Amino acid sequence: MEQIDKYLREHDIKPSLQRIAIMEYLQSHKTHPTADEIFNALYPSIPTLSKTTVYNTLKIFVEHNAALCLTIDDKTAHFDGDTSFHAHFFCLGCGCIYDIPIADISNVLKTEIDDLTITETHIYYKGYCKKCLEEKLKKQKEIN
Amino acid sequence: MEQIDKYLREHDIKPSLQRIAIMEYLQSHKTHPTADEIFNALYPSIPTLSKTTVYNTLKIFVEHNAALCLTIDDKTAHFDGDTSFHAHFFCLGCGCIYDIPIADISNVLKTEIDDLTITETHIYYKGYCKKCLEEKLKKQKEIN
DNA sequence: AAAAAATTTGTAATGATTACAAATTTAGAG
DNA sequence: CTCTAAATTTGTAATCATTACAAATTTTTT
């Protein structure tokens, strides 16, 4: 708990009850939750919590580089409390997101391009997890 | 025009007037337009065009690998008629998207991970283009 | 030329996100 | 401490991209 407090301060975010709870959830649930999932998870223990607060807080986290916003899913944004460099896999079937460790590609990825200032680099894989691939193949068989 | 027709057929897409127009627009405008932008651009010349058709058609293109859907912008999906492998830069200020050529990193990027079947790989850079970076710095000065 | 299939269209719904203003909490000055 | 200002949180209402769906149109097949 004290660690979350410290983590927020290190990122120039004043630790409030809500901010601590949301960051605590993000860092202890590596499932890349959506704002809605975070709200539903925390609401029972913080009954005064507002969904707007969750959205506002996540925006602050991202602006202060305390969390990542993943735009891999076109339906909704997902958030990641782990800001270290890694890739993500998004299952087009069930929507789950997995962390994918990645080799050092600093020699391949650019940090500056012409007149463009890079602040974030994302590597996303999309496809199907085992379960969803099987279901997909089963459905295709049924059609044929 | 005949080339678009052929391109669609090669991807098992039956070429209709609307589909040809949308693919023609995608391939001649390398700006990674949104469905809305495509609709507004084509509507004057195809007054019967429906926005639903644009959405449906783009979905078909993506399913048949005739176009890419970019989820780099959390506001709205962008589309790319160039399916060859390249990265994208998204300006957090003005929202423009640039193509970024990328060295061969097939040795770094995975094509199979455990039980996950990869169908797409995306590399996104986010940051600020020259104009937007200047404006951002100017605003920060005004605050301080 | 008629019937079936595919495509397109328009409208209405959905659902994530944001705008905004009121309410509450926290921090600072006296 | 206590009062005031600033920051944060909250709830409601709006926005806006996208989709669902059924009717209309076009294309293909018989």
Coordinates of C-alpha atoms (C1' of nucleotides) in Angstrom, one line a residue:
Chain A
M1 CA 0.0 0.0 0.0
E2 CA 2.8 2.4 0.9
Q3 CA 4.5 1.4 -2.3
I4 CA 1.5 2.5 -4.4
D5 CA 1.6 5.8 -2.5
K6 CA 5.3 6.2 -3.2
Y7 CA 4.8 5.2 -6.9
L8 CA 2.2 7.9 -7.4
R9 CA 4.3 10.5 -5.8
E10 CA 7.3 9.6 -7.9
H11 CA 5.1 10.3 -10.9
D12 CA 3.9 13.6 -9.5
I13 CA 0.4 12.4 -8.7
K14 CA -1.1 13.3 -5.4
P15 CA -2.3 10.1 -3.8
S16 CA -6.0 10.1 -3.0
L17 CA -8.0 7.2 -1.8
Q18 CA -9.4 6.7 -5.3
R19 CA -6.1 7.0 -7.1
I20 CA -4.4 4.6 -4.7
A21 CA -7.2 2.1 -5.2
I22 CA -7.2 2.3 -8.9
M23 CA -3.4 2.1 -9.2
E24 CA -3.4 -0.8 -6.7
Y25 CA -5.9 -2.6 -8.9
L26 CA -3.9 -1.9 -12.0
Q27 CA -0.7 -3.2 -10.6
S28 CA -2.2 -6.3 -9.0
H29 CA -4.3 -7.3 -12.0
K30 CA -2.2 -7.9 -15.0
T31 CA -5.3 -8.5 -17.2
H32 CA -5.1 -5.0 -18.8
P33 CA -8.6 -4.0 -17.5
T34 CA -10.9 -1.4 -19.0
A35 CA -12.2 1.6 -17.1
D36 CA -15.5 -0.2 -16.7
E37 CA -13.9 -3.3 -15.3
I38 CA -11.9 -1.3 -12.8
F39 CA -15.0 0.6 -11.7
N40 CA -17.0 -2.6 -11.2
A41 CA -14.2 -4.2 -9.3
L42 CA -13.7 -1.3 -6.9
Y43 CA -17.3 -0.1 -6.5
P44 CA -18.2 -2.7 -3.8
S45 CA -15.4 -1.5 -1.6
I46 CA -15.7 2.2 -2.5
P47 CA -19.5 2.7 -2.9
T48 CA -19.1 6.4 -3.5
L49 CA -16.8 5.8 -6.5
S50 CA -17.9 7.4 -9.8
K51 CA -17.1 6.1 -13.2
T52 CA -16.1 9.6 -14.2
T53 CA -13.4 9.4 -11.5
V54 CA -12.1 6.2 -12.9
Y55 CA -11.8 7.8 -16.4
N56 CA -10.3 11.0 -15.0
T57 CA -7.8 9.1 -12.9
L58 CA -6.7 6.8 -15.7
K59 CA -6.1 9.8 -17.9
I60 CA -3.9 11.4 -15.2
F61 CA -2.0 8.2 -14.8
V62 CA -1.3 8.0 -18.6
E63 CA -0.3 11.7 -18.8
H64 CA 2.2 11.2 -16.0
N65 CA 3.5 7.9 -17.5
A66 CA 2.3 6.0 -14.5
A67 CA 0.2 3.7 -16.7
L68 CA -0.2 2.8 -20.3
C69 CA -3.3 3.2 -22.4
L70 CA -3.6 0.3 -24.9
T71 CA -5.6 1.1 -28.0
I72 CA -5.3 -2.4 -29.3
D73 CA -9.0 -3.1 -28.9
D74 CA -11.2 -1.0 -31.1
K75 CA -14.2 -1.4 -28.7
T76 CA -12.6 0.1 -25.6
A77 CA -9.4 1.3 -24.1
H78 CA -7.4 -1.1 -21.9
F79 CA -4.9 0.0 -19.2
D80 CA -1.6 -1.4 -18.0
G81 CA 0.1 -0.6 -14.8
D82 CA 3.4 -2.0 -16.1
T83 CA 5.1 0.8 -18.1
S84 CA 8.2 -1.2 -18.9
F85 CA 8.6 -2.0 -22.5
H86 CA 6.8 -5.1 -23.7
A87 CA 4.4 -6.2 -26.5
H88 CA 0.8 -7.2 -26.2
F89 CA -1.3 -10.0 -27.8
F90 CA -5.0 -9.3 -28.3
C91 CA -7.3 -12.2 -29.0
L92 CA -9.8 -11.3 -31.7
G93 CA -12.1 -14.0 -30.3
C94 CA -12.5 -13.4 -26.6
G95 CA -10.7 -10.0 -26.3
C96 CA -8.2 -11.0 -23.7
I97 CA -4.8 -9.4 -23.8
Y98 CA -1.5 -11.1 -22.9
D99 CA 1.9 -9.6 -22.2
I100 CA 4.5 -10.6 -24.6
P101 CA 8.1 -10.1 -23.6
I102 CA 10.2 -8.8 -26.4
A103 CA 13.9 -8.9 -27.2
D104 CA 15.8 -5.7 -27.3
I105 CA 15.0 -4.0 -30.5
S106 CA 16.3 -0.5 -29.6
N107 CA 18.5 -0.8 -32.7
V108 CA 15.5 -1.3 -34.9
L109 CA 12.9 0.9 -33.4
K110 CA 13.4 4.6 -33.9
T111 CA 13.3 7.2 -31.2
E112 CA 13.3 10.1 -33.6
I113 CA 11.9 10.4 -37.1
D114 CA 12.5 13.6 -39.1
D115 CA 10.3 16.2 -37.5
L116 CA 8.4 13.7 -35.3
T117 CA 8.9 13.5 -31.6
I118 CA 8.2 10.0 -30.3
T119 CA 6.8 9.6 -26.8
E120 CA 5.5 6.1 -27.0
T121 CA 6.2 2.9 -28.9
H122 CA 3.7 0.1 -29.1
I123 CA 4.0 -3.4 -30.5
Y124 CA 0.7 -5.3 -30.8
Y125 CA 0.0 -8.8 -32.0
K126 CA -3.6 -9.7 -32.9
G127 CA -4.9 -13.2 -33.5
Y128 CA -6.6 -16.0 -31.7
C129 CA -5.9 -17.8 -28.4
K130 CA -6.0 -21.6 -28.5
K131 CA -9.6 -21.9 -27.3
C132 CA -10.9 -19.2 -29.7
L133 CA -9.0 -20.7 -32.7
E134 CA -10.7 -24.0 -32.1
E135 CA -14.1 -22.4 -31.9
K136 CA -13.4 -20.5 -35.0
L137 CA -12.4 -23.5 -37.0
K138 CA -15.4 -25.4 -35.7
K139 CA -17.7 -22.7 -36.9
Q140 CA -16.1 -22.6 -40.3
K141 CA -16.6 -26.4 -40.6
E142 CA -20.3 -26.0 -39.8
I143 CA -20.7 -23.5 -42.7
N144 CA -19.0 -25.9 -45.2
Chain B
M1 CA -9.8 1.6 -62.2
E2 CA -9.4 -1.9 -63.6
Q3 CA -6.6 -2.4 -61.1
I4 CA -8.9 -1.8 -58.2
D5 CA -11.3 -4.3 -59.7
K6 CA -8.6 -6.9 -60.0
Y7 CA -7.2 -6.2 -56.5
L8 CA -10.7 -6.8 -55.0
R9 CA -11.2 -10.0 -56.9
E10 CA -7.7 -11.2 -55.8
H11 CA -9.0 -10.8 -52.3
D12 CA -12.2 -12.7 -53.0
I13 CA -14.3 -9.5 -52.8
K14 CA -17.0 -9.0 -55.4
P15 CA -16.4 -5.5 -56.9
S16 CA -19.4 -3.3 -56.6
L17 CA -19.6 0.4 -57.5
Q18 CA -19.3 1.3 -53.8
R19 CA -16.5 -1.2 -53.0
I20 CA -14.4 0.0 -55.9
A21 CA -14.9 3.6 -54.9
I22 CA -13.9 3.0 -51.3
M23 CA -10.9 0.9 -52.2
E24 CA -9.9 3.5 -54.9
Y25 CA -10.1 6.2 -52.2
L26 CA -8.1 4.2 -49.7
Q27 CA -5.3 3.4 -52.2
S28 CA -5.0 6.9 -53.5
H29 CA -5.2 8.7 -50.2
K30 CA -2.3 7.6 -48.0
T31 CA -3.7 9.6 -45.0
H32 CA -5.2 6.6 -43.2
P33 CA -8.8 8.0 -43.4
T34 CA -11.6 7.2 -41.0
A35 CA -14.9 5.7 -42.2
D36 CA -16.4 9.1 -41.7
E37 CA -13.8 10.8 -43.9
I38 CA -14.2 8.3 -46.6
F39 CA -18.0 8.8 -46.5
N40 CA -17.7 12.5 -46.7
A41 CA -15.2 12.4 -49.6
L42 CA -17.3 10.0 -51.7
Y43 CA -20.8 11.2 -50.9
P44 CA -20.7 14.1 -53.4
S45 CA -20.0 11.7 -56.3
I46 CA -22.1 8.8 -55.0
P47 CA -25.2 10.6 -53.5
T48 CA -26.9 7.3 -52.6
L49 CA -24.0 6.2 -50.5
S50 CA -24.8 5.2 -46.9
K51 CA -22.4 5.5 -44.0
T52 CA -23.4 1.9 -43.0
T53 CA -22.1 0.7 -46.4
V54 CA -18.8 2.4 -45.7
Y55 CA -18.5 0.6 -42.4
N56 CA -19.7 -2.7 -43.8
T57 CA -17.3 -2.5 -46.8
L58 CA -14.3 -1.6 -44.7
K59 CA -15.0 -4.5 -42.4
I60 CA -15.1 -6.8 -45.4
F61 CA -11.8 -5.4 -46.7
V62 CA -10.1 -6.0 -43.4
E63 CA -11.5 -9.5 -43.1
H64 CA -10.2 -10.3 -46.5
N65 CA -6.8 -8.7 -45.8
A66 CA -7.4 -6.1 -48.5
A67 CA -7.0 -3.3 -46.0
L68 CA -5.7 -2.7 -42.5
C69 CA -7.7 -1.3 -39.6
L70 CA -5.5 0.9 -37.4
T71 CA -6.6 1.1 -33.7
I72 CA -3.8 3.6 -32.9
D73 CA -6.3 6.4 -32.3
D74 CA -8.6 5.8 -29.4
K75 CA -11.3 8.1 -30.8
T76 CA -11.9 6.3 -34.1
A77 CA -10.6 3.6 -36.4
H78 CA -8.4 4.5 -39.3
F79 CA -7.9 2.5 -42.4
D80 CA -4.9 1.8 -44.6
G81 CA -5.1 0.4 -48.2
D82 CA -1.4 -0.6 -48.0
T83 CA -1.2 -4.0 -46.4
S84 CA 2.6 -4.3 -46.7
F85 CA 4.4 -4.3 -43.4
H86 CA 5.2 -0.9 -42.1
A87 CA 4.9 1.1 -38.8
H88 CA 2.7 4.1 -38.1
F89 CA 3.2 7.4 -36.3
F90 CA 0.2 9.0 -34.6
C91 CA 0.4 12.7 -33.6
L92 CA -1.3 13.1 -30.2
G93 CA -1.8 16.8 -31.1
C94 CA -3.5 16.9 -34.5
G95 CA -4.3 13.2 -35.0
C96 CA -2.5 12.8 -38.3
I97 CA -0.9 9.4 -39.0
Y98 CA 2.3 8.9 -41.0
D99 CA 3.7 5.7 -42.5
I100 CA 7.1 4.8 -41.1
P101 CA 9.2 2.3 -43.1
I102 CA 10.7 -0.3 -40.9
A103 CA 13.8 -2.5 -41.2
D104 CA 13.3 -6.2 -41.4
I105 CA 12.6 -7.4 -37.9
S106 CA 11.3 -10.8 -38.7
N107 CA 13.9 -12.2 -36.5
V108 CA 12.7 -10.2 -33.5
L109 CA 9.0 -10.3 -34.0
K110 CA 7.3 -13.6 -33.3
T111 CA 4.9 -15.3 -35.6
E112 CA 3.8 -17.9 -33.0
I113 CA 3.6 -17.6 -29.3
D114 CA 2.8 -20.7 -27.2
D115 CA -0.9 -21.3 -27.8
L116 CA -1.5 -18.0 -29.6
T117 CA -2.0 -17.8 -33.3
I118 CA -0.9 -14.4 -34.7
T119 CA -2.7 -13.0 -37.6
E120 CA -1.5 -9.3 -37.4
T121 CA 1.5 -7.5 -36.1
H122 CA 1.3 -3.7 -35.5
I123 CA 4.0 -1.2 -34.6
Y124 CA 2.8 2.2 -33.5
Y125 CA 4.7 5.3 -32.5
K126 CA 2.9 8.0 -30.7
G127 CA 4.1 11.6 -30.1
Y128 CA 4.0 15.0 -31.7
C129 CA 4.7 16.3 -35.1
K130 CA 6.8 19.4 -35.4
K131 CA 3.9 21.9 -35.5
C132 CA 2.1 20.3 -32.6
L133 CA 5.2 20.0 -30.5
E134 CA 5.8 23.7 -30.9
E135 CA 2.2 24.5 -29.9
K136 CA 2.5 22.3 -26.9
L137 CA 5.7 23.9 -25.7
K138 CA 4.1 27.3 -26.2
K139 CA 1.1 26.4 -24.1
Q140 CA 3.3 25.1 -21.3
K141 CA 5.3 28.3 -21.2
E142 CA 2.0 30.3 -20.9
I143 CA 1.1 28.2 -17.9
N144 CA 4.5 28.8 -16.2
Chain C
dA1 C1' -38.8 -13.0 -66.9
dA2 C1' -39.3 -14.6 -62.2
dA3 C1' -37.2 -16.1 -58.0
dA4 C1' -33.3 -16.2 -55.0
dA5 C1' -29.2 -14.2 -53.3
dA6 C1' -26.3 -10.5 -52.3
dT7 C1' -25.7 -5.8 -51.5
dT8 C1' -27.0 -1.3 -50.1
dT9 C1' -29.6 1.9 -47.5
dG10 C1' -31.8 4.5 -43.5
dT11 C1' -33.1 4.6 -38.9
dA12 C1' -32.8 3.5 -34.5
dA13 C1' -30.1 1.6 -30.8
dT14 C1' -25.8 0.7 -28.3
dG15 C1' -22.1 1.8 -25.5
dA16 C1' -17.7 4.1 -24.4
dT17 C1' -16.2 8.4 -23.3
dT18 C1' -16.5 13.3 -22.1
dA19 C1' -18.5 17.9 -20.6
dC20 C1' -20.0 20.2 -17.0
dA21 C1' -21.5 21.9 -12.8
dA22 C1' -22.5 20.7 -8.1
dA23 C1' -20.8 18.5 -3.9
dT24 C1' -17.1 17.1 -1.2
dT25 C1' -12.5 16.8 0.5
dT26 C1' -8.0 18.6 1.2
dA27 C1' -4.5 22.2 1.9
dG28 C1' -3.0 26.8 3.2
dA29 C1' -3.3 31.3 5.5
dG30 C1' -4.4 33.7 9.3
Chain D
dC1 C1' -8.0 25.7 15.1
dT2 C1' -11.0 27.8 11.6
dC3 C1' -12.0 29.9 7.4
dT4 C1' -11.1 30.3 2.5
dA5 C1' -9.3 28.7 -1.8
dA6 C1' -7.9 25.0 -4.5
dA7 C1' -8.2 20.3 -5.8
dT8 C1' -10.8 16.3 -6.3
dT9 C1' -14.8 13.6 -6.8
dT10 C1' -19.4 12.8 -8.2
dG11 C1' -23.8 12.4 -11.1
dT12 C1' -26.2 13.5 -15.0
dA13 C1' -26.6 14.6 -19.5
dA14 C1' -24.5 14.9 -23.8
dT15 C1' -21.6 13.3 -27.7
dC16 C1' -20.1 10.5 -31.1
dA17 C1' -18.4 6.2 -33.4
dT18 C1' -20.2 2.0 -34.4
dT19 C1' -23.6 -1.6 -35.0
dA20 C1' -28.3 -4.0 -35.4
dC21 C1' -31.8 -4.6 -38.2
dA22 C1' -35.2 -4.7 -41.6
dA23 C1' -36.7 -2.7 -45.9
dA24 C1' -35.3 -1.5 -50.5
dT25 C1' -32.5 -2.2 -54.3
dT26 C1' -29.4 -4.5 -57.3
dT27 C1' -27.3 -8.6 -59.1
dT28 C1' -27.3 -13.4 -60.2
dT29 C1' -29.4 -17.7 -61.2
dT30 C1' -33.0 -20.6 -63.0

